[in-house]
């Protein structure tokens, strides 16, 4: 197989494989559920696992663009939508676990939680912001919105990533090791984009604006070297 | 959900430890290292099993008759941050803790300071089985048959001076076998007001489910204060100090706005991350309402008369 330019059939096969792979975390937890191996507090186990997998898929989705650039594999972009939708899928599982298993659809309790507990406020916001992204993931919606508008809408995923990490950070009692790792990964992924944007800005600036004519006194940029004697 | 009444069933039946031990022996004998590793990873086989039966036991009138949390849950779902901050970490890592020899210094403002050997402690007063509700600040709870005697029996031995107002507990800390990251300010410290420490419900705890304490539950000696959140119950105690001023405590130092010195179970006072109005009893599906002082209000509410428990949380 030519890794640079796989054929349409090969892409389809890769997608099928990736789809199965993305379902593995769910499969593992279903199996553990059937084996009664979810620990003493299964609802907590499921809540934490679904939350953590949401965050992992979010970071994997955000890693597609850098990976594509560094490896020079443009076709990787064609996997991104699936990864994004799996992020949403695990986020739905996470939210459902909270609404159903944790709160039993106690709307009053849920509303109080969302308003009162900052980590839930932030997590819930991240979930709500994911919904429009999932709804506009089809080709039809991309066409309808137009590429530019679609793209600016989907840039909200950066904010969602930040909210998700804060949600995790504020949840832990004292040991911030794991949220800190996710924060560093997210910072790296967002930082790269910021850096590229800066490079692009400089490049455009250099290309578009002709160097200003020198007028009047020239200010020396460096101290002149002492005269040779 | 199978709810068992406590008097229907002996501790040995609930724990079904023979089954676990047999399985463990089988796995080891068969040399199925991988299988054993996987099973431990999945939390199936609690490691570091306690072996010694304790007794004879008197049953305490202070016990609840609520359904007891299974032995497996009590010993595999633990907050013992020195051995890791995930619930299953202590069961996996606490096996390294050497619980013998072990001594507890009782010192400070006392007439007769003394270092107790763990064997002295086991004989100091008749052991009782106390079935207590345990409520964690994370809004889950258990019902655990502890073994021990009132802490007051120990404190009376050292003759607290009139100036002693508080009791500080210091837990064992060994960076060679315990977590080195400064998640909390090690060694773990906790504290009680002297009258709280002398209250008959405050249990110097040496075992659970008829056996010596498993390491992950705070072996060889801990305190249990059933009307307070679980973290007040210091584990693996090496020193008990009687002091004049309110002693610093590990969780209060880590986040004073979240963990007060008193930390009485109070459904009215929420934690920033958990509503304390309800709790999930481990093994149950639905949450249940939390009781003031974890259901021990009749016995302990008088200790806090005139205090604003929203401020002194």
Coordinates of C-alpha atoms in Angstrom, one line a residue:
Chain A
X1 CA 0.0 0.0 0.0
X2 CA 1.2 3.5 -0.8
X3 CA 1.0 5.3 2.4
X4 CA 1.1 8.8 0.8
X5 CA -1.9 8.3 -1.5
X6 CA -4.0 5.3 -0.6
X7 CA -6.7 4.3 -3.0
X8 CA -10.4 4.8 -2.3
X9 CA -10.8 1.2 -1.3
X10 CA -7.9 1.4 1.1
X11 CA -9.3 4.5 2.7
X12 CA -12.6 2.7 3.1
X13 CA -10.8 -0.2 4.8
X14 CA -8.9 2.1 7.1
X15 CA -12.1 3.8 8.0
X16 CA -13.8 0.5 8.9
X17 CA -10.8 -0.5 11.0
X18 CA -10.8 2.8 12.8
X19 CA -14.5 2.6 13.4
X20 CA -14.0 -0.8 15.1
X21 CA -11.1 0.5 17.1
X22 CA -13.1 3.5 18.3
X23 CA -15.7 1.2 19.7
X24 CA -13.1 -0.8 21.7
X25 CA -13.3 1.2 24.9
X26 CA -17.1 0.8 24.9
X27 CA -16.7 -3.0 24.2
X28 CA -14.2 -3.3 27.1
X29 CA -16.5 -1.7 29.6
X30 CA -19.5 -3.7 28.4
X31 CA -17.4 -6.9 28.8
X32 CA -16.3 -5.8 32.3
X33 CA -20.0 -5.0 33.1
X34 CA -21.0 -8.5 32.1
X35 CA -18.1 -9.9 34.2
X36 CA -19.2 -7.9 37.2
X37 CA -15.7 -6.3 37.0
X38 CA -16.6 -2.6 37.2
X39 CA -15.5 -2.3 40.8
X40 CA -17.4 -1.5 44.0
X41 CA -18.9 1.6 42.5
X42 CA -19.8 0.8 38.9
X43 CA -21.6 4.0 38.2
X44 CA -18.6 6.0 39.2
X45 CA -16.4 3.7 37.0
X46 CA -18.6 4.2 34.0
X47 CA -18.9 8.0 34.5
X48 CA -15.1 8.4 34.8
X49 CA -14.3 6.0 31.9
X50 CA -16.7 7.7 29.5
X51 CA -15.5 11.1 30.5
X52 CA -11.9 10.2 30.1
X53 CA -12.5 8.6 26.7
X54 CA -14.4 11.7 25.6
X55 CA -11.3 13.8 26.4
X56 CA -9.0 11.3 24.7
X57 CA -11.0 11.3 21.5
X58 CA -11.1 15.1 21.6
X59 CA -7.3 15.2 21.8
X60 CA -7.0 12.5 19.1
X61 CA -9.3 14.5 16.8
X62 CA -7.2 17.7 17.5
X63 CA -4.0 15.7 16.7
X64 CA -5.1 14.9 13.1
X65 CA -4.0 18.2 11.7
X66 CA -0.5 18.3 13.2
X67 CA 0.0 14.6 12.3
X68 CA -1.1 15.3 8.7
X69 CA 1.4 18.2 8.5
X70 CA 4.3 16.4 10.2
X71 CA 3.9 13.2 8.3
X72 CA 2.8 14.7 5.1
X73 CA -0.3 12.5 4.9
X74 CA -3.1 14.6 3.6
X75 CA -5.6 11.7 3.6
X76 CA -5.5 11.6 7.4
X77 CA -7.9 14.6 7.3
X78 CA -10.6 12.2 5.9
X79 CA -10.6 10.3 9.3
X80 CA -11.2 13.4 11.3
X81 CA -14.9 13.6 11.1
X82 CA -15.3 10.0 12.4
X83 CA -13.0 10.8 15.3
X84 CA -14.9 14.0 16.1
X85 CA -18.2 12.1 16.0
X86 CA -16.8 9.5 18.4
X87 CA -15.8 12.3 20.7
X88 CA -19.5 13.3 20.7
X89 CA -20.6 9.7 21.1
X90 CA -18.5 9.2 24.3
X91 CA -19.6 12.6 25.5
X92 CA -23.2 11.4 25.1
X93 CA -22.5 8.3 27.1
X94 CA -20.8 10.4 29.8
X95 CA -23.8 12.8 29.9
X96 CA -26.3 10.0 29.9
X97 CA -24.5 8.3 32.7
X98 CA -24.7 11.5 34.7
X99 CA -28.4 12.3 33.9
X100 CA -29.7 8.8 34.2
X101 CA -27.5 6.6 36.4
X102 CA -26.2 9.3 38.7
X103 CA -29.1 11.7 39.0
X104 CA -32.0 9.5 37.8
X105 CA -33.4 12.4 35.7
X106 CA -33.9 14.4 38.8
X107 CA -34.2 17.7 36.8
X108 CA -34.3 19.8 39.9
X109 CA -31.1 18.2 41.2
X110 CA -29.4 18.4 37.8
X111 CA -30.3 22.1 37.4
X112 CA -28.9 22.8 40.9
X113 CA -25.8 20.9 40.1
X114 CA -25.2 22.7 36.9
X115 CA -25.7 26.1 38.4
X116 CA -23.9 25.5 41.7
X117 CA -20.9 23.3 40.9
X118 CA -18.4 25.0 38.6
X119 CA -17.0 21.7 37.4
X120 CA -20.4 20.6 36.2
X121 CA -21.2 24.0 34.8
X122 CA -18.1 23.8 32.7
X123 CA -18.6 20.2 31.7
X124 CA -22.2 20.7 30.7
X125 CA -21.2 23.8 28.6
X126 CA -18.6 21.7 26.8
X127 CA -21.2 19.1 26.0
X128 CA -23.8 21.7 24.8
X129 CA -21.1 23.2 22.5
X130 CA -20.4 19.8 21.0
X131 CA -24.0 19.4 19.8
X132 CA -23.9 22.0 17.0
X133 CA -20.6 20.5 15.8
X134 CA -22.1 17.0 15.6
X135 CA -25.2 18.4 13.9
X136 CA -23.2 20.1 11.2
X137 CA -20.8 17.3 10.5
X138 CA -22.5 16.1 7.3
X139 CA -21.4 17.1 3.8
X140 CA -24.8 18.6 3.3
X141 CA -24.3 20.9 6.2
X142 CA -20.8 21.9 5.2
X143 CA -22.2 22.9 1.8
X144 CA -25.1 24.7 3.3
X145 CA -23.0 26.7 5.7
X146 CA -20.2 27.3 3.3
X147 CA -16.7 26.2 4.1
X148 CA -15.6 29.4 5.8
X149 CA -18.6 29.6 8.2
X150 CA -18.4 25.9 8.8
X151 CA -14.8 26.2 9.7
X152 CA -15.2 29.1 12.1
X153 CA -18.1 27.3 13.8
X154 CA -15.9 24.2 14.2
X155 CA -13.1 26.2 15.7
X156 CA -15.2 26.2 18.9
X157 CA -13.7 22.8 19.4
X158 CA -10.6 24.6 20.8
X159 CA -12.8 26.2 23.5
X160 CA -14.5 22.9 24.1
X161 CA -11.1 21.2 24.7
X162 CA -10.2 23.9 27.3
X163 CA -13.6 23.5 29.0
X164 CA -13.2 19.8 29.1
X165 CA -9.8 19.9 30.7
X166 CA -11.0 22.5 33.3
X167 CA -14.0 20.2 34.0
X168 CA -11.5 17.3 34.8
X169 CA -9.2 19.6 36.7
X170 CA -11.9 20.9 39.0
X171 CA -13.3 17.4 39.6
X172 CA -10.3 15.9 41.2
X173 CA -9.9 16.3 44.9
X174 CA -6.2 16.8 45.3
X175 CA -4.2 14.7 42.8
X176 CA -4.0 16.8 39.6
X177 CA -1.5 14.6 37.8
X178 CA -3.9 13.2 35.2
X179 CA -5.7 16.4 34.4
X180 CA -2.3 18.1 34.2
X181 CA -1.2 15.6 31.6
X182 CA -4.3 16.3 29.5
X183 CA -3.8 20.0 29.9
X184 CA -0.2 19.7 28.7
X185 CA -1.3 17.7 25.6
X186 CA -4.1 20.1 24.8
X187 CA -1.7 23.1 25.3
X188 CA 0.7 21.5 22.9
X189 CA -2.0 20.8 20.3
X190 CA -3.4 24.3 20.5
X191 CA 0.0 25.9 20.8
X192 CA 1.1 24.4 17.5
X193 CA -1.9 26.0 15.8
X194 CA -1.2 29.3 17.3
X195 CA 2.4 29.1 16.1
X196 CA 1.4 28.2 12.6
X197 CA -1.0 31.0 12.5
X198 CA 1.7 33.4 13.6
X199 CA 4.1 32.0 10.9
X200 CA 1.3 32.4 8.3
X201 CA 0.7 36.0 9.4
X202 CA 4.4 36.8 9.1
X203 CA 4.6 35.1 5.7
X204 CA 1.6 37.1 4.4
X205 CA 3.0 40.3 5.8
X206 CA 6.3 39.7 4.1
X207 CA 4.7 38.9 0.8
X208 CA 2.0 41.6 0.7
X209 CA 3.8 44.6 2.1
X210 CA 6.8 46.0 0.2
X211 CA 9.6 47.1 2.4
X212 CA 9.1 50.7 3.4
X213 CA 11.5 53.2 1.6
X214 CA 14.2 54.5 3.8
X215 CA 13.6 58.1 4.6
X216 CA 15.7 60.5 6.6
X217 CA 18.2 59.4 9.1
X218 CA 19.0 55.7 9.2
X219 CA 19.1 54.3 12.7
X220 CA 21.9 51.7 12.9
X221 CA 20.6 48.3 14.1
X222 CA 23.9 47.3 15.5
X223 CA 26.8 49.1 17.0
X224 CA 29.5 49.6 14.4
X225 CA 32.6 47.6 14.9
X226 CA 35.5 49.6 16.2
X227 CA 37.7 50.9 13.5
X228 CA 40.8 48.9 12.7
X229 CA 44.0 50.7 13.4
Chain B
X1 CA -30.1 -5.8 44.1
X2 CA -29.7 -8.5 46.8
X3 CA -30.1 -7.0 50.2
X4 CA -29.0 -9.3 53.1
X5 CA -30.1 -8.7 56.6
X6 CA -27.0 -8.7 58.8
X7 CA -28.3 -11.4 61.2
X8 CA -29.0 -13.8 58.4
X9 CA -25.4 -14.2 57.6
X10 CA -22.1 -14.6 59.3
X11 CA -19.2 -12.4 58.3
X12 CA -17.3 -15.3 56.9
X13 CA -20.2 -16.0 54.5
X14 CA -20.4 -12.4 53.3
X15 CA -16.8 -12.2 52.6
X16 CA -16.5 -15.6 51.0
X17 CA -12.8 -15.2 51.5
X18 CA -12.1 -19.0 51.2
X19 CA -13.2 -18.7 47.6
X20 CA -10.9 -15.8 46.9
X21 CA -8.0 -17.5 48.7
X22 CA -8.6 -20.7 46.8
X23 CA -8.7 -18.9 43.5
X24 CA -5.6 -17.0 44.4
X25 CA -3.7 -20.1 45.4
X26 CA -4.9 -21.8 42.3
X27 CA -3.7 -19.0 40.1
X28 CA -0.4 -18.9 41.8
X29 CA 0.1 -22.6 41.8
X30 CA -0.7 -22.8 38.1
X31 CA 1.8 -20.0 37.5
X32 CA -0.7 -18.0 35.6
X33 CA 1.1 -14.8 36.3
X34 CA -0.6 -13.0 33.5
X35 CA -4.1 -14.1 34.6
X36 CA -3.4 -13.1 38.2
X37 CA -2.1 -9.8 37.0
X38 CA -5.1 -9.2 34.9
X39 CA -7.4 -10.2 37.7
X40 CA -5.8 -7.9 40.1
X41 CA -5.9 -5.1 37.5
X42 CA -9.6 -5.6 37.2
X43 CA -10.0 -5.5 40.9
X44 CA -11.2 -9.1 41.1
X45 CA -8.6 -10.4 43.6
X46 CA -7.9 -8.2 46.5
X47 CA -4.2 -8.4 47.2
X48 CA -2.7 -8.2 50.7
X49 CA -5.2 -10.3 52.4
X50 CA -5.4 -10.2 56.2
X51 CA -5.2 -13.5 57.8
X52 CA -5.7 -13.2 61.6
X53 CA -9.0 -13.7 63.2
X54 CA -9.7 -11.4 66.1
X55 CA -11.9 -12.3 69.0
X56 CA -13.8 -13.1 71.1
X57 CA -16.1 -10.2 70.2
X58 CA -18.9 -8.5 72.0
X59 CA -21.5 -7.0 69.8
X60 CA -22.0 -3.3 70.5
X61 CA -25.3 -1.7 71.2
X62 CA -24.0 1.2 69.1
X63 CA -24.1 -0.9 66.0
X64 CA -26.5 -0.3 63.1
X65 CA -28.4 -3.3 61.8
X66 CA -28.3 -2.0 58.2
X67 CA -27.1 -4.4 55.5
X68 CA -23.3 -4.6 55.5
X69 CA -21.2 -3.7 52.5
X70 CA -19.5 -6.7 51.1
X71 CA -16.0 -7.5 52.3
X72 CA -14.7 -7.2 48.7
X73 CA -16.0 -3.7 48.3
X74 CA -14.7 -2.6 51.7
X75 CA -11.2 -3.8 50.9
X76 CA -10.9 -2.8 47.2
X77 CA -12.6 0.6 47.1
X78 CA -10.4 2.7 49.4
X79 CA -9.1 6.2 49.8
X80 CA -5.7 5.8 51.2
X81 CA -3.8 8.4 49.2
X82 CA -0.3 7.3 50.5
X83 CA -0.8 4.2 48.4
X84 CA -2.3 5.9 45.4
X85 CA -5.2 8.2 44.6
X86 CA -7.3 5.7 42.5
X87 CA -9.8 3.7 44.6
X88 CA -8.2 0.3 43.7
X89 CA -4.6 1.5 44.3
X90 CA -4.4 0.9 48.0
X91 CA -5.5 -2.8 47.6
X92 CA -2.8 -3.2 45.1
X93 CA 0.0 -1.3 46.8
X94 CA -0.5 -1.5 50.5
X95 CA 0.8 -5.0 50.7
X96 CA 4.3 -3.5 51.1
X97 CA 3.3 -2.0 54.5
X98 CA 5.0 -3.9 57.4
X99 CA 2.4 -3.8 60.2
X100 CA 4.6 -5.7 62.7
X101 CA 6.4 -4.6 64.8
X102 CA 4.3 -1.4 65.2
X103 CA 4.1 1.1 68.0
X104 CA 1.9 4.1 68.7
X105 CA 3.3 6.9 70.8
X106 CA 0.7 8.7 72.9
X107 CA 2.3 11.9 74.1
X108 CA 1.8 15.6 74.6
X109 CA -0.3 17.0 77.4
X110 CA -0.7 13.8 79.3
X111 CA 0.3 12.6 82.8
X112 CA 1.7 9.3 81.6
X113 CA 3.0 9.5 78.1
X114 CA 3.5 5.9 76.7
X115 CA 4.4 4.0 73.6
X116 CA 2.0 1.2 73.0
X117 CA 3.0 -1.9 71.1
X118 CA 0.3 -3.2 68.7
X119 CA -0.1 -6.3 70.9
X120 CA -0.6 -4.1 74.0
X121 CA -3.4 -2.3 72.1
X122 CA -5.1 -5.5 71.1
X123 CA -5.3 -6.4 74.8
X124 CA -6.0 -3.0 76.2
X125 CA -9.7 -3.3 76.3
X126 CA -12.3 -5.9 75.2
X127 CA -12.7 -5.8 71.4
X128 CA -16.2 -5.1 70.2
X129 CA -17.8 -5.4 66.8
X130 CA -19.2 -2.0 65.9
X131 CA -21.2 -1.9 62.7
X132 CA -21.0 1.7 61.6
X133 CA -22.2 3.7 58.6
X134 CA -19.2 5.3 56.9
X135 CA -19.9 8.4 54.8
X136 CA -17.2 9.6 52.4
X137 CA -17.1 13.3 51.5
X138 CA -17.3 12.1 47.8
X139 CA -20.9 11.2 48.5
X140 CA -20.7 7.5 48.8
X141 CA -21.2 5.4 51.8
X142 CA -20.7 1.9 53.3
X143 CA -21.7 -0.1 56.3
X144 CA -18.7 -1.7 57.9
X145 CA -18.4 -4.1 60.8
X146 CA -15.3 -2.6 62.5
X147 CA -13.5 -4.2 65.5
X148 CA -12.0 -2.2 68.3
X149 CA -12.8 -0.3 71.4
X150 CA -13.6 3.3 72.3
X151 CA -10.6 5.5 71.9
X152 CA -11.4 6.9 75.4
X153 CA -10.1 3.6 76.9
X154 CA -6.7 4.4 75.5
X155 CA -6.7 8.1 76.4
X156 CA -7.7 7.3 80.0
X157 CA -4.6 5.2 80.3
X158 CA -2.3 8.2 79.6
X159 CA -4.3 10.7 81.9
X160 CA -4.9 13.8 79.7
X161 CA -4.0 17.0 81.5
X162 CA -6.6 19.8 82.0
X163 CA -4.8 21.9 79.4
X164 CA -5.3 19.3 76.7
X165 CA -8.1 20.5 74.4
X166 CA -7.4 18.6 71.1
X167 CA -6.1 15.3 69.9
X168 CA -3.8 15.0 66.9
X169 CA -3.3 11.8 64.9
X170 CA -0.2 11.2 62.9
X171 CA -0.2 8.5 60.2
X172 CA 2.7 6.4 59.1
X173 CA 4.6 7.8 56.1
X174 CA 7.3 5.9 54.4
X175 CA 8.4 7.4 51.0
X176 CA 10.1 4.1 50.1
X177 CA 6.7 2.3 49.7
X178 CA 4.3 5.2 49.6
X179 CA 3.4 8.0 47.1
X180 CA 6.1 10.6 47.0
X181 CA 4.2 13.3 45.0
X182 CA 3.0 16.0 47.4
X183 CA -0.7 15.4 46.8
X184 CA -1.2 16.0 50.5
X185 CA 1.3 17.2 53.1
X186 CA 2.7 13.9 54.3
X187 CA 2.6 12.5 56.9
X188 CA -1.1 12.6 57.0
X189 CA -2.4 14.3 60.1
X190 CA -5.9 14.6 61.5
X191 CA -7.4 15.9 64.7
X192 CA -10.4 15.9 67.0
X193 CA -11.5 18.0 69.9
X194 CA -10.8 16.1 73.1
X195 CA -14.5 15.7 73.9
X196 CA -15.1 14.2 70.4
X197 CA -12.1 11.9 70.9
X198 CA -13.5 10.8 74.3
X199 CA -17.0 10.2 72.8
X200 CA -17.9 6.5 73.1
X201 CA -18.7 6.3 69.4
X202 CA -15.1 7.2 68.5
X203 CA -13.5 3.8 67.8
X204 CA -9.8 2.8 68.0
X205 CA -10.1 0.3 65.3
X206 CA -8.0 -2.8 64.9
X207 CA -10.0 -4.9 62.5
X208 CA -13.0 -5.4 60.3
X209 CA -15.2 -8.4 59.4
X210 CA -13.8 -10.4 62.3
X211 CA -10.2 -10.1 61.2
X212 CA -7.2 -7.7 61.6
X213 CA -7.4 -4.7 59.5
X214 CA -6.3 -5.2 55.9
X215 CA -3.5 -2.8 55.1
X216 CA -5.5 -0.9 52.6
X217 CA -8.0 -0.1 55.3
X218 CA -5.4 1.5 57.6
X219 CA -3.6 -1.4 59.3
X220 CA -2.7 -2.1 62.0
X221 CA -4.6 0.7 63.9
X222 CA -6.8 3.5 62.9
X223 CA -9.6 5.6 64.3
X224 CA -13.2 5.6 63.0
X225 CA -15.4 8.6 63.8
X226 CA -18.7 7.5 62.3
X227 CA -20.5 10.9 62.3
X228 CA -17.7 12.6 60.4
X229 CA -16.6 12.3 56.7
X230 CA -14.3 9.3 56.2
X231 CA -11.1 11.3 55.8
X232 CA -11.3 12.3 59.5
X233 CA -10.5 8.7 60.4
X234 CA -6.7 8.6 60.3
X235 CA -5.2 5.4 59.1
X236 CA -2.1 3.5 60.2
X237 CA -1.5 5.7 63.2
X238 CA 2.0 6.1 64.7
X239 CA 1.4 8.9 67.1
X240 CA -1.5 10.4 69.1
X241 CA -0.7 13.8 70.6
X242 CA -2.8 15.7 73.1
X243 CA -2.5 19.4 72.4
X244 CA -3.9 22.7 73.5
X245 CA -4.6 24.3 70.1
X246 CA -6.6 23.0 67.2
X247 CA -4.0 20.9 65.3
X248 CA -3.5 21.3 61.5
X249 CA -5.1 18.5 59.5
X250 CA -4.0 17.2 56.1
X251 CA -7.1 17.9 54.1
X252 CA -7.7 21.3 55.7
X253 CA -4.2 22.3 54.8
X254 CA -4.8 21.1 51.2
X255 CA -8.0 23.1 50.7
X256 CA -9.3 24.9 53.7
X257 CA -12.4 26.2 52.0
X258 CA -13.5 22.6 51.2
X259 CA -12.5 20.6 54.2
X260 CA -13.1 22.1 57.6
X261 CA -11.6 20.9 60.8
X262 CA -14.9 19.4 62.0
X263 CA -16.2 17.8 58.8
X264 CA -19.3 16.5 60.4
X265 CA -21.6 14.8 57.9
X266 CA -24.1 17.5 57.1
X267 CA -26.6 17.3 54.2
X268 CA -27.1 21.1 54.5
X269 CA -23.5 22.1 53.8
X270 CA -22.4 21.2 50.3
X271 CA -18.9 20.6 49.2
X272 CA -18.0 22.6 46.0
X273 CA -18.0 19.4 44.0
X274 CA -20.5 17.2 45.7
X275 CA -24.0 17.9 47.0
X276 CA -24.0 16.4 50.4
X277 CA -27.8 16.1 50.4
X278 CA -27.7 12.5 49.2
X279 CA -25.2 9.6 48.9
X280 CA -24.8 6.4 47.1
X281 CA -24.5 3.4 49.4
X282 CA -21.9 1.1 47.7
X283 CA -23.8 -1.8 46.2
X284 CA -27.0 0.2 45.7
X285 CA -28.3 1.7 42.5
X286 CA -30.2 4.7 43.6
X287 CA -29.0 7.4 45.9
X288 CA -30.4 7.8 49.4
X289 CA -30.8 11.0 51.4
X290 CA -27.9 11.8 53.8
X291 CA -28.6 12.0 57.5
X292 CA -27.3 14.8 59.7
X293 CA -24.3 13.5 61.6
X294 CA -24.5 10.4 59.4
X295 CA -27.5 9.2 61.5
X296 CA -25.7 9.6 64.8
X297 CA -27.3 12.9 65.7
X298 CA -28.9 11.6 68.9
X299 CA -25.6 10.6 70.3
X300 CA -23.4 13.5 69.1
X301 CA -25.5 16.6 68.4
X302 CA -25.0 17.9 71.9
X303 CA -21.2 18.2 71.3
X304 CA -21.9 21.0 68.9
X305 CA -24.5 23.0 70.9
X306 CA -24.3 26.7 70.2
X307 CA -22.0 26.2 67.2
X308 CA -22.8 27.4 63.7
X309 CA -22.1 24.2 61.7
X310 CA -22.2 26.1 58.4
X311 CA -19.2 28.1 59.6
X312 CA -17.6 25.3 61.6
X313 CA -18.0 22.8 58.8

